[in-house]
């Protein structure tokens, strides 16, 4: 049975790939390849699809667990049909419990809770209003009734649909409004044929509550996935990615091409790219997280807004790094002499900012005050001062071509920008640390610090 | 009745704002303000909410039209209940038509079609499989039946839920998989109580088809909103925003602070910020657009991938502009003498790249070959060469402090990067122009070109 589904998905992907290829070929060479080739192509695709699925599971085993949980929740609510006493009380209304489980059960607790609460409240509110509408319509006689009902349905659908465009509402209550439209229409229209509207509302509300609570209970009790924890980790890991880039940048930039290896083979330097587009993901996780109850180190009213602020500053830093990355592989490189003059200072700036970001990331992960980060930031700031002195002291002789200074000057300037960004990030992480009363652990500065020639500067 | 809904939304927003404020106050000062103040607060919020709604409608009147269309579609399908002959044939199954309309009707034709097709196909496929599962389960006797059915439901829910994690599937068939799980579970479970499973599948499929086609017909015939057109416009307007920034940047950067006005008051220079986060929106529109049939100047297999490519390059350019923007308001500004030496060339580079981007944007909007853009790009490239010469020629005397050269050098270098990005964008727009056979219109170069001191260079 599953084979059908999988074949459908594969052929869908396949068709899509085929269409991409067609487009690539300039929309000219349409048509089917010979059947033998096609069958081989399908086999390859099937193999690729399964390897892809296995990789999805390996990347995040919680996905496999979630799928099993979804299956379990659905099987549990289907007991309403199989078990005679339960079926007796609900009858076909048990269907609503099944529907609720299918649409409400989401990956994280926050998303499930948000949808569940939205669905429950919207059903209650819409059910109540629909009963009122039904009573009003009843007063207008057999001919007037459908007209009045139709008018109500039109009005509420139009107004609710319009309200869904409001971004603040859309972020948190979009699903609730959808269910509001759905329930109001269903109940008020059904009322025209079935006079036991209250009974209908009652059954629907109860089954929705049962379905919703099944989802929430399974979601919370069995290997819960907390959106808040995910957001927390995402913010920390994004910072770490930038840190990794900066730590590696100095050596990579100042390494001369004749050192052997090609510069292009540095996948660890490309990790920051995912940070550039992380806004949507962060916003969604923060929206889900706000529904979540207290869990582990996270309170109910955890300052998620502050996480978003840190995320925005991290992205700002990532934009600078994107510009820096462009210089890593630029065609025009500065002269070796000029580069070597500022190499040490620039490498230190980059390295210290990178370490600061990694320390900040670690501070968030472990919820410990980021003292060590402050030291690295001070180090990078004093390196910036050294760079200033170096630049003032006349780095070049009269014959130096300014054109050859430009790339180095730009890299230096971008690194100075990065230091500013890092300091801003550190400030907002400190704000978070104050809000959440991060643990205080005395910083231990690694001995390598002195090797960089930077003074050890006290915590600011 | 709507008052209830609106009050709910406002109080929801209100509570949220209140919670934000509480968080701002360091999670300390909780509690309700005095009732009088609170009532005034609610009044202000209600007023703000309504002004916000009115603004939403004014910003894009299509939203109002869409809401009315949604109301109309829902009222139309509710005829199944009101009109006796229709009700006779479908009975309570007519409910599925109502549900389909509520969940399938989306803002754009593409999104509606995508959801409709997903829902229709998934219902057909899941219905067929559920009938098979029902037959199989029937063979295992009255006691074995619920166990076999339960196993099937668990298996398909778990597998389908897992497949939904696959990004390529999620992008296009997520809703279909949801409906697959829903329909399969409902039909196979209902089959346990109701032996007329085929009748059930038939009615459900028919009502889903009726609901879906109502949505699609209204969506296509009454003031259609095409996702493809929206993507087309978005890509063009993003490019235009960057163009506006670049056209204004030169004058703004080289204007001396003593010229009077504060530099911070330039909202037109901040328009590019929205481009930084446009990826999600572009991806969603492209996904919807792929469902859309031929309309206006857009074919069924329009090269939407190429639009995404142009969008990605535009964002890359926007990252550089974000760095440039940082220099606009930087504390350390280069000396007036140094700045004035490269002012003209840099302003020309910025201006010409800006004009090129605006021309490219216009070319996409009007679907005309972007010849004029090529001229501006050539102009900006030759200005870059001039800048190189200027920098080589020894811009400064011996006393010049390199520290003061750094900001100018950085701006120059970023502008050179922007020219490269612009050329890349132009190349991909040209590819699009070839794919879509854009109209050829002889370029008319405005006379101001000569004033910039740049040679008029032929079309490359």
GROMACS .gro file of C-alpha atoms in nm, chain B residues 69-256:
model
  188
  529UNK     CA    1  -1.454   3.615  -0.314
  530UNK     CA    2  -1.401   3.377  -0.019
  531UNK     CA    3  -1.739   3.477   0.123
  532UNK     CA    4  -1.903   3.423  -0.216
  533UNK     CA    5  -1.747   3.078  -0.267
  534UNK     CA    6  -1.861   2.965   0.074
  535UNK     CA    7  -2.213   3.098   0.023
  536UNK     CA    8  -2.232   2.920  -0.313
  537UNK     CA    9  -2.138   2.576  -0.179
  538UNK     CA   10  -2.377   2.618   0.114
  539UNK     CA   11  -2.654   2.595  -0.149
  540UNK     CA   12  -2.601   2.219  -0.120
  541UNK     CA   13  -2.776   2.240   0.212
  542UNK     CA   14  -3.042   2.495   0.126
  543UNK     CA   15  -3.151   2.359  -0.211
  544UNK     CA   16  -3.358   2.043  -0.162
  545UNK     CA   17  -3.268   1.846  -0.481
  546UNK     CA   18  -2.896   1.896  -0.415
  547UNK     CA   19  -2.929   1.800  -0.050
  548UNK     CA   20  -3.118   1.488  -0.152
  549UNK     CA   21  -2.825   1.353  -0.352
  550UNK     CA   22  -2.544   1.439  -0.111
  551UNK     CA   23  -2.694   1.468   0.238
  552UNK     CA   24  -2.447   1.550   0.511
  553UNK     CA   25  -2.160   1.469   0.273
  554UNK     CA   26  -2.219   1.821   0.139
  555UNK     CA   27  -2.022   1.922   0.446
  556UNK     CA   28  -1.704   1.816   0.262
  557UNK     CA   29  -1.769   2.071  -0.009
  558UNK     CA   30  -1.790   2.343   0.257
  559UNK     CA   31  -1.473   2.222   0.430
  560UNK     CA   32  -1.290   2.204   0.097
  561UNK     CA   33  -1.381   2.561   0.011
  562UNK     CA   34  -1.268   2.694   0.351
  563UNK     CA   35  -0.928   2.524   0.342
  564UNK     CA   36  -0.851   2.534  -0.030
  565UNK     CA   37  -0.943   2.892  -0.118
  566UNK     CA   38  -0.617   3.088  -0.113
  567UNK     CA   39  -0.509   3.435  -0.215
  568UNK     CA   40  -0.346   3.345  -0.547
  569UNK     CA   41  -0.470   3.122  -0.828
  570UNK     CA   42  -0.153   2.910  -0.800
  571UNK     CA   43  -0.196   2.843  -0.430
  572UNK     CA   44  -0.566   2.760  -0.476
  573UNK     CA   45  -0.496   2.533  -0.772
  574UNK     CA   46  -0.208   2.365  -0.593
  575UNK     CA   47  -0.416   2.293  -0.286
  576UNK     CA   48  -0.717   2.189  -0.494
  577UNK     CA   49  -0.517   1.946  -0.708
  578UNK     CA   50  -0.338   1.811  -0.399
  579UNK     CA   51  -0.667   1.760  -0.220
  580UNK     CA   52  -0.842   1.603  -0.518
  581UNK     CA   53  -0.562   1.362  -0.609
  582UNK     CA   54  -0.490   1.269  -0.247
  583UNK     CA   55  -0.858   1.199  -0.183
  584UNK     CA   56  -0.877   0.980  -0.493
  585UNK     CA   57  -0.560   0.788  -0.412
  586UNK     CA   58  -0.627   0.752  -0.040
  587UNK     CA   59  -0.991   0.658  -0.106
  588UNK     CA   60  -0.884   0.382  -0.344
  589UNK     CA   61  -0.623   0.246  -0.107
  590UNK     CA   62  -0.860   0.266   0.189
  591UNK     CA   63  -1.115   0.056   0.000
  592UNK     CA   64  -0.840  -0.200  -0.060
  593UNK     CA   65  -0.739  -0.192   0.306
  594UNK     CA   66  -1.104  -0.236   0.403
  595UNK     CA   67  -1.135  -0.544   0.180
  596UNK     CA   68  -0.816  -0.695   0.322
  597UNK     CA   69  -0.926  -0.628   0.680
  598UNK     CA   70  -1.265  -0.783   0.604
  599UNK     CA   71  -1.091  -1.116   0.538
  600UNK     CA   72  -0.953  -1.130   0.891
  601UNK     CA   73  -1.287  -1.168   1.068
  602UNK     CA   74  -1.472  -0.946   1.316
  603UNK     CA   75  -1.196  -0.958   1.580
  604UNK     CA   76  -0.901  -0.935   1.345
  605UNK     CA   77  -1.052  -0.647   1.144
  606UNK     CA   78  -0.986  -0.357   1.385
  607UNK     CA   79  -0.632  -0.487   1.443
  608UNK     CA   80  -0.552  -0.503   1.071
  609UNK     CA   81  -0.719  -0.163   1.012
  610UNK     CA   82  -0.532  -0.012   1.307
  611UNK     CA   83  -0.205  -0.147   1.172
  612UNK     CA   84  -0.271   0.001   0.826
  613UNK     CA   85  -0.367   0.337   0.974
  614UNK     CA   86  -0.055   0.344   1.192
  615UNK     CA   87   0.172   0.242   0.905
  616UNK     CA   88   0.044   0.488   0.649
  617UNK     CA   89   0.033   0.776   0.902
  618UNK     CA   90   0.391   0.711   1.015
  619UNK     CA   91   0.532   0.671   0.662
  620UNK     CA   92   0.341   0.967   0.517
  621UNK     CA   93   0.436   1.188   0.811
  622UNK     CA   94   0.800   1.099   0.760
  623UNK     CA   95   0.787   1.162   0.385
  624UNK     CA   96   0.651   1.511   0.464
  625UNK     CA   97   0.995   1.600   0.607
  626UNK     CA   98   1.148   1.569   0.260
  627UNK     CA   99   1.201   1.934   0.152
  628UNK     CA  100   1.121   1.881  -0.218
  629UNK     CA  101   0.797   1.699  -0.130
  630UNK     CA  102   0.710   1.948   0.144
  631UNK     CA  103   0.737   2.238  -0.097
  632UNK     CA  104   0.475   2.106  -0.339
  633UNK     CA  105   0.286   1.809  -0.196
  634UNK     CA  106   0.271   1.870   0.181
  635UNK     CA  107  -0.099   1.943   0.176
  636UNK     CA  108  -0.164   1.640  -0.045
  637UNK     CA  109   0.010   1.411   0.205
  638UNK     CA  110  -0.192   1.561   0.490
  639UNK     CA  111  -0.515   1.492   0.304
  640UNK     CA  112  -0.388   1.147   0.213
  641UNK     CA  113  -0.344   1.060   0.582
  642UNK     CA  114  -0.679   1.218   0.664
  643UNK     CA  115  -0.882   1.048   0.393
  644UNK     CA  116  -0.720   0.709   0.430
  645UNK     CA  117  -0.778   0.708   0.805
  646UNK     CA  118  -1.135   0.834   0.781
  647UNK     CA  119  -1.246   0.599   0.506
  648UNK     CA  120  -1.076   0.288   0.639
  649UNK     CA  121  -1.196   0.351   0.994
  650UNK     CA  122  -1.550   0.441   0.885
  651UNK     CA  123  -1.554   0.121   0.683
  652UNK     CA  124  -1.552  -0.067   1.009
  653UNK     CA  125  -1.894   0.073   1.099
  654UNK     CA  126  -2.040   0.139   0.759
  655UNK     CA  127  -2.013  -0.125   0.491
  656UNK     CA  128  -2.097   0.109   0.208
  657UNK     CA  129  -1.737   0.222   0.178
  658UNK     CA  130  -1.747   0.269  -0.198
  659UNK     CA  131  -2.051   0.494  -0.165
  660UNK     CA  132  -1.864   0.692   0.103
  661UNK     CA  133  -1.553   0.733  -0.114
  662UNK     CA  134  -1.763   0.829  -0.412
  663UNK     CA  135  -1.957   1.097  -0.223
  664UNK     CA  136  -1.649   1.235  -0.056
  665UNK     CA  137  -1.456   1.253  -0.381
  666UNK     CA  138  -1.745   1.420  -0.560
  667UNK     CA  139  -1.803   1.681  -0.291
  668UNK     CA  140  -1.429   1.755  -0.269
  669UNK     CA  141  -1.425   1.798  -0.647
  670UNK     CA  142  -1.725   2.030  -0.633
  671UNK     CA  143  -1.573   2.238  -0.352
  672UNK     CA  144  -1.234   2.246  -0.521
  673UNK     CA  145  -1.370   2.347  -0.860
  674UNK     CA  146  -1.585   2.620  -0.704
  675UNK     CA  147  -1.267   2.765  -0.551
  676UNK     CA  148  -1.065   2.736  -0.870
  677UNK     CA  149  -1.339   2.881  -1.091
  678UNK     CA  150  -1.402   3.181  -0.865
  679UNK     CA  151  -1.029   3.228  -0.814
  680UNK     CA  152  -0.958   3.229  -1.189
  681UNK     CA  153  -1.264   3.413  -1.318
  682UNK     CA  154  -1.320   3.689  -1.062
  683UNK     CA  155  -1.028   3.933  -1.044
  684UNK     CA  156  -0.761   3.660  -1.045
  685UNK     CA  157  -0.444   3.711  -0.840
  686UNK     CA  158  -0.158   3.532  -1.017
  687UNK     CA  159   0.134   3.423  -0.799
  688UNK     CA  160   0.349   3.424  -1.114
  689UNK     CA  161   0.270   3.789  -1.179
  690UNK     CA  162   0.344   3.868  -0.813
  691UNK     CA  163   0.681   3.691  -0.832
  692UNK     CA  164   0.759   3.873  -1.157
  693UNK     CA  165   0.676   4.207  -0.993
  694UNK     CA  166   0.860   4.123  -0.671
  695UNK     CA  167   1.183   4.037  -0.853
  696UNK     CA  168   1.159   4.356  -1.058
  697UNK     CA  169   1.075   4.577  -0.761
  698UNK     CA  170   1.356   4.430  -0.547
  699UNK     CA  171   1.600   4.522  -0.820
  700UNK     CA  172   1.449   4.867  -0.840
  701UNK     CA  173   1.492   4.916  -0.464
  702UNK     CA  174   1.864   4.841  -0.493
  703UNK     CA  175   1.879   5.076  -0.790
  704UNK     CA  176   1.718   5.357  -0.588
  705UNK     CA  177   1.973   5.308  -0.310
  706UNK     CA  178   2.267   5.314  -0.548
  707UNK     CA  179   2.141   5.619  -0.735
  708UNK     CA  180   2.115   5.807  -0.408
  709UNK     CA  181   2.423   5.664  -0.237
  710UNK     CA  182   2.693   5.869  -0.408
  711UNK     CA  183   2.540   6.207  -0.330
  712UNK     CA  184   2.454   6.098   0.022
  713UNK     CA  185   2.795   5.956   0.104
  714UNK     CA  186   2.998   6.244  -0.031
  715UNK     CA  187   2.771   6.514   0.109
  716UNK     CA  188   2.952   6.680   0.396
   0.00000   0.00000   0.00000
